């Protein structure tokens, strides 16, 4: 059942291995990359409680010793205080230039540990062992690393590609339904941005995936990672096509800021709602048919996912304020907001040519629907 996706970046190429049971054999998988049988692991307290012993015993089978630091779970960890704690801990552990740091957790840990590895002794290698669906299909692959600033998400960071990614499909079994579905938002994104047949497959297989069908999970993760690898190969540093991976993210980042990056809205939930809004915007601009946003929303709803603004608990700011929050997005160039729009399902493209009034009308109507709900 195992699948391997190769990320063919010249001089920095690596494999993403996807399948069940990888944690048990992690030592044998990692050993070829080590100069000495010792790794430093950064993780979070939740993942540590569930899986750290399995990681330790998987490494021990190959005679690899491990030291670990468990940071608090949650988005607020992805900031300077825990970052400097992690870097200083790695130095205290005497991690050398040729050692390997292991990121063992979801997107927060992967991004923080990758960034720590990128600056430690001017750059050490790191291996991603992503434990959330979101990290397995998106954040662990492609080398974007970093932390958040008070001014916005992911504004401090570096491109630093991992040396290996081990995505154990069995680990996904310990995710809450909410976390699983949030990660599934990113899976749906791949179908919507570039592969209509994959979206149709998800419409059929999505419920089985959520129920735990292992073969379907491996296929969905491998397909998503392959799509990401293809895009990253074309445009590693996001000069063009890589921005397609941000479908739904302009809306999502505004919603995350509006909800204080709190538990009210998980990143993947915001991506799903953002994708629905991006298709609504595309349809209003006459780019895609009116049926496309309905089809996107129908699938999200069938999966029991957050789909509309009213699915976010509590009050939201008005449409003008949400538009203002979009202006904080990293993708603003010369004050122009970049949007990922679509000519149909699987046909996304990047543009800065979007009239503000149409974005406002989409937001106003979405908020109005909530008031009526
Ligand atoms: N998560 C978007 C990217 O890696 O480019």
CSV table of C-alpha atoms and ligand atoms in Angstrom, one decimal:
chain,number,residue,atom,x,y,z
A,1,UNK,CA,0.0,0.0,0.0
A,2,UNK,CA,3.0,2.2,0.4
A,3,UNK,CA,3.5,5.1,-2.0
A,4,UNK,CA,6.6,7.3,-2.6
A,5,UNK,CA,6.4,10.7,-4.2
A,6,UNK,CA,9.8,12.1,-5.2
A,7,UNK,CA,10.3,15.9,-5.0
A,8,UNK,CA,12.9,16.5,-7.7
A,9,UNK,CA,14.5,19.8,-6.8
A,10,UNK,CA,18.0,19.8,-8.1
A,11,UNK,CA,20.5,19.4,-5.2
A,12,UNK,CA,17.7,19.3,-2.6
A,13,UNK,CA,15.6,16.4,-3.8
A,14,UNK,CA,13.8,14.1,-1.4
A,15,UNK,CA,11.2,11.5,-1.1
A,16,UNK,CA,7.8,11.7,0.6
A,17,UNK,CA,6.9,8.2,1.8
A,18,UNK,CA,3.2,7.6,2.5
A,19,UNK,CA,1.7,4.5,4.1
A,20,UNK,CA,0.7,2.7,7.3
A,21,UNK,CA,3.1,1.5,9.9
A,22,UNK,CA,6.0,3.9,9.0
A,23,UNK,CA,6.5,4.9,12.7
A,24,UNK,CA,7.4,1.3,13.7
A,25,UNK,CA,10.2,1.2,11.1
A,26,UNK,CA,11.3,4.8,11.4
A,27,UNK,CA,14.8,3.9,12.5
A,28,UNK,CA,15.5,1.9,9.3
A,29,UNK,CA,14.0,4.7,7.2
A,30,UNK,CA,16.0,7.5,8.8
A,31,UNK,CA,19.4,5.7,9.3
A,32,UNK,CA,20.7,6.3,5.8
A,33,UNK,CA,20.5,10.0,6.4
A,34,UNK,CA,22.4,10.1,9.7
A,35,UNK,CA,26.1,10.6,10.4
A,36,UNK,CA,25.8,9.4,13.9
A,37,UNK,CA,22.9,7.4,15.5
A,38,UNK,CA,21.2,10.3,17.3
A,39,UNK,CA,18.4,12.7,16.4
A,40,UNK,CA,16.9,15.7,18.1
A,41,UNK,CA,13.1,15.7,17.9
A,42,UNK,CA,10.8,18.7,18.2
A,43,UNK,CA,7.2,17.8,18.9
A,44,UNK,CA,4.2,19.1,20.8
A,45,UNK,CA,2.7,17.9,24.1
A,46,UNK,CA,-0.4,16.3,22.5
A,47,UNK,CA,1.6,14.4,19.9
A,48,UNK,CA,4.2,13.4,22.5
A,49,UNK,CA,1.6,12.0,24.8
A,50,UNK,CA,0.1,9.8,22.0
A,51,UNK,CA,3.1,8.9,19.9
A,52,UNK,CA,6.5,9.8,21.3
A,53,UNK,CA,7.1,6.3,22.8
A,54,UNK,CA,6.3,4.7,19.4
A,55,UNK,CA,8.8,7.0,17.8
A,56,UNK,CA,11.4,6.2,20.4
A,57,UNK,CA,11.0,2.5,20.0
A,58,UNK,CA,10.9,2.7,16.2
A,59,UNK,CA,14.3,4.5,16.3
A,60,UNK,CA,15.7,2.2,19.0
A,61,UNK,CA,15.1,-0.8,16.7
A,62,UNK,CA,17.8,0.7,14.5
A,63,UNK,CA,20.0,1.7,17.4
A,64,UNK,CA,19.2,5.4,17.1
A,65,UNK,CA,19.0,7.5,20.2
A,66,UNK,CA,16.6,10.3,20.5
A,67,UNK,CA,16.4,13.5,22.6
A,68,UNK,CA,13.1,15.4,22.4
A,69,UNK,CA,11.5,18.7,23.3
A,70,UNK,CA,7.7,18.9,23.5
A,71,UNK,CA,6.3,22.4,23.0
A,72,UNK,CA,2.8,23.5,23.9
A,73,UNK,CA,0.2,22.4,21.3
A,74,UNK,CA,-1.5,25.1,19.3
A,75,UNK,CA,-0.9,28.0,16.8
A,76,UNK,CA,0.4,30.4,19.5
A,77,UNK,CA,3.5,28.2,19.8
A,78,UNK,CA,4.5,29.4,16.3
A,79,UNK,CA,6.1,32.6,17.4
A,80,UNK,CA,9.4,34.0,18.7
A,81,UNK,CA,9.2,32.8,22.3
A,82,UNK,CA,8.9,29.0,21.6
A,83,UNK,CA,11.1,29.4,18.5
A,84,UNK,CA,14.0,30.7,20.4
A,85,UNK,CA,13.4,28.1,23.1
A,86,UNK,CA,13.6,25.4,20.5
A,87,UNK,CA,16.7,26.8,18.8
A,88,UNK,CA,18.5,27.2,22.2
A,89,UNK,CA,17.4,23.7,23.2
A,90,UNK,CA,18.9,22.3,20.0
A,91,UNK,CA,22.2,24.1,20.8
A,92,UNK,CA,22.1,22.8,24.3
A,93,UNK,CA,21.7,19.3,22.9
A,94,UNK,CA,24.8,19.9,20.9
A,95,UNK,CA,23.2,19.3,17.6
A,96,UNK,CA,26.0,19.6,15.0
A,97,UNK,CA,26.1,20.9,11.5
A,98,UNK,CA,25.8,17.3,10.1
A,99,UNK,CA,23.0,16.2,12.4
A,100,UNK,CA,19.4,15.9,11.6
A,101,UNK,CA,16.4,17.5,13.4
A,102,UNK,CA,13.1,15.7,13.3
A,103,UNK,CA,9.8,17.6,13.2
A,104,UNK,CA,7.2,15.3,14.7
A,105,UNK,CA,3.8,16.9,14.7
A,106,UNK,CA,1.3,18.9,12.7
A,107,UNK,CA,1.8,22.1,10.7
A,108,UNK,CA,2.8,24.3,13.6
A,109,UNK,CA,5.7,21.9,14.7
A,110,UNK,CA,6.8,21.3,11.1
A,111,UNK,CA,6.9,25.0,10.3
A,112,UNK,CA,8.7,25.9,13.5
A,113,UNK,CA,11.2,23.0,13.5
A,114,UNK,CA,12.0,23.5,9.8
A,115,UNK,CA,12.7,27.2,10.4
A,116,UNK,CA,14.8,26.3,13.5
A,117,UNK,CA,16.8,23.8,11.3
A,118,UNK,CA,17.2,26.5,8.6
A,119,UNK,CA,18.9,28.9,11.0
A,120,UNK,CA,20.7,26.5,13.3
A,121,UNK,CA,24.5,26.7,12.6
A,122,UNK,CA,23.4,28.4,9.3
A,123,UNK,CA,21.3,25.4,8.3
A,124,UNK,CA,21.1,21.7,9.3
A,125,UNK,CA,19.0,19.0,7.7
A,126,UNK,CA,15.6,18.1,9.0
A,127,UNK,CA,13.1,15.2,8.5
A,128,UNK,CA,9.4,15.7,8.6
A,129,UNK,CA,7.2,13.1,10.3
A,130,UNK,CA,3.8,14.9,9.9
A,131,UNK,CA,1.1,13.6,12.2
A,132,UNK,CA,-1.9,15.6,11.0
A,133,UNK,CA,-3.7,15.2,7.6
A,134,UNK,CA,-3.1,18.9,6.9
A,135,UNK,CA,0.7,18.5,7.5
A,136,UNK,CA,0.8,15.3,5.5
A,137,UNK,CA,-0.8,16.8,2.4
A,138,UNK,CA,0.5,20.3,2.5
A,139,UNK,CA,2.8,21.9,5.1
A,140,UNK,CA,5.4,19.1,5.4
A,141,UNK,CA,6.2,19.2,1.7
A,142,UNK,CA,7.7,22.0,-0.3
A,143,UNK,CA,10.0,23.6,2.2
A,144,UNK,CA,8.0,26.6,3.5
A,145,UNK,CA,9.1,27.0,7.1
A,146,UNK,CA,8.5,29.8,9.6
A,147,UNK,CA,6.6,31.4,12.4
A,148,UNK,CA,3.9,34.0,12.8
A,149,UNK,CA,4.4,37.7,13.6
A,150,UNK,CA,2.0,40.0,15.4
A,151,UNK,CA,1.5,41.6,12.0
A,152,UNK,CA,0.4,38.4,10.4
A,153,UNK,CA,0.8,34.6,9.8
A,154,UNK,CA,4.0,33.1,8.5
A,155,UNK,CA,5.6,36.5,7.9
A,156,UNK,CA,9.0,35.3,9.4
A,157,UNK,CA,10.5,32.3,7.7
A,158,UNK,CA,12.7,30.7,5.1
A,159,UNK,CA,12.5,28.1,2.3
A,160,UNK,CA,14.3,25.1,3.7
A,161,UNK,CA,13.5,21.7,2.1
A,162,UNK,CA,13.3,18.6,4.3
A,163,UNK,CA,15.6,15.7,3.6
A,164,UNK,CA,12.8,13.1,3.9
A,165,UNK,CA,9.1,13.1,4.8
A,166,UNK,CA,7.5,10.1,6.4
A,167,UNK,CA,3.7,10.3,6.4
A,168,UNK,CA,2.4,7.4,8.4
A,169,UNK,CA,-1.3,6.9,7.4
A,170,UNK,CA,-2.0,5.0,10.6
A,171,UNK,CA,-1.3,8.0,12.8
A,172,UNK,CA,-4.3,9.8,11.2
A,173,UNK,CA,-6.5,7.3,13.1
A,174,UNK,CA,-5.8,9.2,16.4
A,175,UNK,CA,-7.0,12.6,15.0
A,176,UNK,CA,-10.3,14.0,16.2
A,177,UNK,CA,-13.0,14.1,13.5
A,178,UNK,CA,-12.7,17.9,13.5
A,179,UNK,CA,-8.9,17.9,12.9
A,180,UNK,CA,-9.2,15.2,10.2
A,181,UNK,CA,-11.9,17.2,8.3
A,182,UNK,CA,-9.9,20.4,8.6
A,183,UNK,CA,-7.0,18.6,6.9
A,184,UNK,CA,-9.4,17.3,4.3
A,185,UNK,CA,-10.1,20.9,3.4
A,186,UNK,CA,-6.6,21.0,2.0
A,187,UNK,CA,-7.1,17.7,0.1
A,188,UNK,CA,-10.3,19.1,-1.5
A,189,UNK,CA,-8.3,22.2,-2.4
A,190,UNK,CA,-6.0,20.1,-4.7
A,191,UNK,CA,-8.9,18.8,-6.7
A,192,UNK,CA,-10.4,22.3,-7.0
A,193,UNK,CA,-7.2,23.9,-8.1
A,194,UNK,CA,-6.0,21.5,-10.6
A,195,UNK,CA,-7.7,18.1,-11.0
A,196,UNK,CA,-11.4,17.8,-11.7
A,197,UNK,CA,-11.1,14.0,-11.8
A,198,UNK,CA,-9.6,14.0,-8.3
A,199,UNK,CA,-12.4,16.2,-7.0
A,200,UNK,CA,-15.0,13.8,-8.6
A,201,UNK,CA,-13.1,10.9,-6.9
A,202,UNK,CA,-13.3,12.7,-3.6
A,203,UNK,CA,-17.0,13.3,-4.0
A,204,UNK,CA,-17.3,9.5,-4.2
A,205,UNK,CA,-14.6,8.4,-1.7
A,206,UNK,CA,-14.6,11.3,0.8
A,207,UNK,CA,-17.0,9.7,3.2
A,208,UNK,CA,-15.0,6.4,3.1
A,209,UNK,CA,-11.8,8.4,3.8
A,210,UNK,CA,-13.4,10.0,6.8
A,211,UNK,CA,-14.5,6.6,8.1
A,212,UNK,CA,-10.9,5.4,8.0
A,213,UNK,CA,-10.5,3.5,4.7
A,214,UNK,CA,-6.7,3.1,4.8
A,215,UNK,CA,-6.2,2.5,1.0
A,216,UNK,CA,-8.3,5.6,0.2
A,217,UNK,CA,-6.3,7.7,2.7
A,218,UNK,CA,-3.0,6.6,1.2
A,219,UNK,CA,-4.3,7.4,-2.3
A,220,UNK,CA,-5.7,10.8,-1.3
A,221,UNK,CA,-2.5,11.8,0.5
A,222,UNK,CA,-0.2,10.5,-2.3
A,223,UNK,CA,-2.3,12.2,-5.0
A,224,UNK,CA,-2.3,15.5,-3.1
A,225,UNK,CA,1.5,15.3,-2.4
A,226,UNK,CA,2.2,14.5,-6.0
A,227,UNK,CA,0.2,17.6,-7.1
A,228,UNK,CA,2.1,19.7,-4.6
A,229,UNK,CA,5.5,18.2,-5.7
A,230,UNK,CA,4.7,19.0,-9.4
A,231,UNK,CA,3.9,22.6,-8.5
A,232,UNK,CA,6.9,23.1,-6.2
A,233,UNK,CA,9.2,21.6,-8.9
A,234,UNK,CA,7.9,24.3,-11.3
A,235,UNK,CA,8.1,27.2,-8.8
A,236,UNK,CA,9.8,26.5,-5.6
A,237,UNK,CA,9.9,30.1,-4.3
A,238,UNK,CA,6.4,31.1,-5.4
A,239,UNK,CA,7.2,33.5,-8.2
A,240,UNK,CA,4.1,32.2,-10.1
A,241,UNK,CA,2.3,28.9,-10.1
A,242,UNK,CA,3.0,28.0,-6.5
A,243,UNK,CA,0.5,30.6,-5.5
A,244,UNK,CA,-2.2,28.2,-6.8
A,245,UNK,CA,-1.7,26.3,-3.6
A,246,UNK,CA,-3.2,29.3,-1.9
A,247,UNK,CA,-6.7,28.7,-3.3
A,248,UNK,CA,-9.1,29.8,-0.6
A,249,UNK,CA,-6.3,31.3,1.5
A,250,UNK,CA,-6.9,35.0,0.9
A,251,UNK,CA,-10.4,34.6,2.4
A,252,UNK,CA,-9.1,32.1,5.0
A,253,UNK,CA,-6.4,34.4,6.3
A,254,UNK,CA,-8.9,37.2,6.8
A,255,UNK,CA,-11.3,34.8,8.7
A,256,UNK,CA,-8.5,33.5,10.8
A,257,UNK,CA,-7.4,37.0,11.7
A,258,UNK,CA,-11.1,37.9,12.5
A,259,UNK,CA,-11.4,34.9,14.8
A,260,UNK,CA,-8.1,35.7,16.5
A,261,UNK,CA,-6.3,32.5,15.2
A,262,UNK,CA,-8.4,30.7,17.8
A,263,UNK,CA,-10.2,27.4,18.1
A,264,UNK,CA,-13.2,29.1,16.5
A,265,UNK,CA,-11.7,28.4,13.1
A,266,UNK,CA,-9.0,25.8,12.3
A,267,UNK,CA,-6.8,26.7,9.3
A,268,UNK,CA,-8.1,23.9,7.1
A,269,UNK,CA,-11.7,24.9,8.0
A,270,UNK,CA,-10.9,28.4,6.8
A,271,UNK,CA,-9.4,27.0,3.6
A,272,UNK,CA,-12.6,25.0,2.9
A,273,UNK,CA,-14.8,28.1,3.5
A,274,UNK,CA,-12.3,30.2,1.5
A,275,UNK,CA,-12.5,27.8,-1.4
A,276,UNK,CA,-16.3,28.0,-1.5
A,277,UNK,CA,-16.0,31.8,-1.4
A,278,UNK,CA,-13.3,31.8,-4.2
A,279,UNK,CA,-15.6,29.8,-6.4
A,280,UNK,CA,-18.5,32.1,-5.6
A,281,UNK,CA,-16.4,35.1,-6.5
A,282,UNK,CA,-15.3,33.3,-9.7
A,283,UNK,CA,-18.9,32.7,-10.7
A,284,UNK,CA,-19.9,36.3,-10.0
A,285,UNK,CA,-17.1,37.4,-12.2
A,286,UNK,CA,-18.5,35.2,-15.0
A,287,UNK,CA,-15.4,33.0,-14.9
A,288,UNK,CA,-17.1,29.7,-14.0
A,289,UNK,CA,-20.7,28.4,-14.0
A,290,UNK,CA,-23.0,29.0,-11.1
A,291,UNK,CA,-23.2,25.3,-10.6
A,292,UNK,CA,-19.5,25.1,-9.6
A,293,UNK,CA,-19.8,26.9,-6.3
A,294,UNK,CA,-22.9,24.9,-5.5
A,295,UNK,CA,-21.0,21.7,-6.2
A,296,UNK,CA,-18.1,22.7,-4.0
A,297,UNK,CA,-20.4,23.6,-1.1
A,298,UNK,CA,-22.5,20.4,-1.6
A,299,UNK,CA,-19.4,18.3,-1.1
A,300,UNK,CA,-18.1,20.2,1.9
A,301,UNK,CA,-21.6,19.9,3.5
A,302,UNK,CA,-21.9,16.2,2.7
A,303,UNK,CA,-18.6,15.7,4.6
A,304,UNK,CA,-20.0,17.6,7.6
A,305,UNK,CA,-17.4,20.4,7.1
A,306,UNK,CA,-17.6,24.1,7.8
A,307,UNK,CA,-18.8,25.5,4.5
A,308,UNK,CA,-20.3,28.9,5.1
A,309,UNK,CA,-19.5,32.0,7.2
A,310,UNK,CA,-22.4,31.0,9.5
A,311,UNK,CA,-20.7,27.8,10.4
A,312,UNK,CA,-18.1,29.9,12.3
A,313,UNK,CA,-19.3,30.3,15.9
A,314,UNK,CA,-19.7,33.8,17.2
A,315,UNK,CA,-19.9,37.2,15.6
A,316,UNK,CA,-17.8,38.2,12.6
A,317,UNK,CA,-16.7,41.7,11.5
A,318,UNK,CA,-18.5,43.3,8.6
A,319,UNK,CA,-17.6,42.9,5.0
A,320,UNK,CA,-15.5,46.1,4.9
A,321,UNK,CA,-13.5,45.0,7.9
A,322,UNK,CA,-12.9,41.5,6.4
A,323,UNK,CA,-11.7,43.1,3.2
A,324,UNK,CA,-9.3,45.2,5.3
A,325,UNK,CA,-8.0,42.1,6.9
A,326,UNK,CA,-7.3,40.6,3.4
A,327,UNK,CA,-5.0,43.6,2.8
A,328,UNK,CA,-2.7,42.1,5.4
A,329,UNK,CA,-2.1,39.0,3.3
A,330,UNK,CA,1.4,38.1,2.4
A,331,UNK,CA,0.4,38.0,-1.2
A,332,UNK,CA,-0.3,41.7,-1.5
A,333,UNK,CA,2.0,43.1,-4.2
A,334,UNK,CA,2.2,46.9,-4.8
A,335,UNK,CA,-0.9,47.1,-2.6
A,336,UNK,CA,-2.8,44.8,-5.1
A,337,UNK,CA,-4.5,41.8,-3.6
A,338,UNK,CA,-3.7,38.5,-5.4
A,339,UNK,CA,-6.6,36.1,-5.7
A,340,UNK,CA,-6.7,32.5,-6.9
A,341,UNK,CA,-9.9,32.2,-9.0
A,342,UNK,CA,-11.2,29.4,-11.2
A,343,UNK,CA,-12.6,28.9,-14.7
A,344,UNK,CA,-14.1,25.7,-13.4
A,345,UNK,CA,-13.4,22.9,-11.0
A,346,UNK,CA,-9.8,21.9,-11.4
A,347,UNK,CA,-8.9,25.1,-13.4
A,348,UNK,CA,-7.6,27.7,-10.9
A,349,UNK,CA,-5.4,30.6,-11.9
A,350,UNK,CA,-3.7,33.6,-10.2
A,351,UNK,CA,-4.8,37.1,-10.7
A,352,UNK,CA,-4.6,40.6,-9.2
A,353,UNK,CA,-7.3,41.8,-11.4
A,354,UNK,CA,-10.3,41.6,-9.1
A,355,UNK,CA,-12.7,44.6,-8.5
A,356,UNK,CA,-12.9,45.3,-4.8
A,357,UNK,CA,-16.7,45.9,-5.1
A,358,UNK,CA,-17.3,42.3,-6.3
A,359,UNK,CA,-15.3,40.8,-3.4
A,360,UNK,CA,-17.3,43.1,-1.0
A,361,UNK,CA,-20.6,41.9,-2.5
A,362,UNK,CA,-19.6,38.2,-2.1
A,363,UNK,CA,-18.7,38.9,1.6
A,364,UNK,CA,-21.8,41.0,2.2
A,365,UNK,CA,-24.1,38.3,0.8
A,366,UNK,CA,-22.3,35.6,2.7
A,367,UNK,CA,-22.7,37.5,6.0
A,368,UNK,CA,-26.4,38.3,5.1
A,369,UNK,CA,-27.1,34.6,4.6
A,370,UNK,CA,-25.8,34.1,8.2
A,371,UNK,CA,-28.0,36.8,9.6
A,372,UNK,CA,-30.9,35.0,8.0
A,373,UNK,CA,-29.9,31.5,9.0
B,1,LIG,N1,1.0,25.9,1.7
B,1,LIG,C1,1.2,26.5,0.5
B,1,LIG,C2,2.6,26.3,-0.1
B,1,LIG,O1,3.3,25.4,0.4
B,1,LIG,O2,3.0,26.9,-1.0
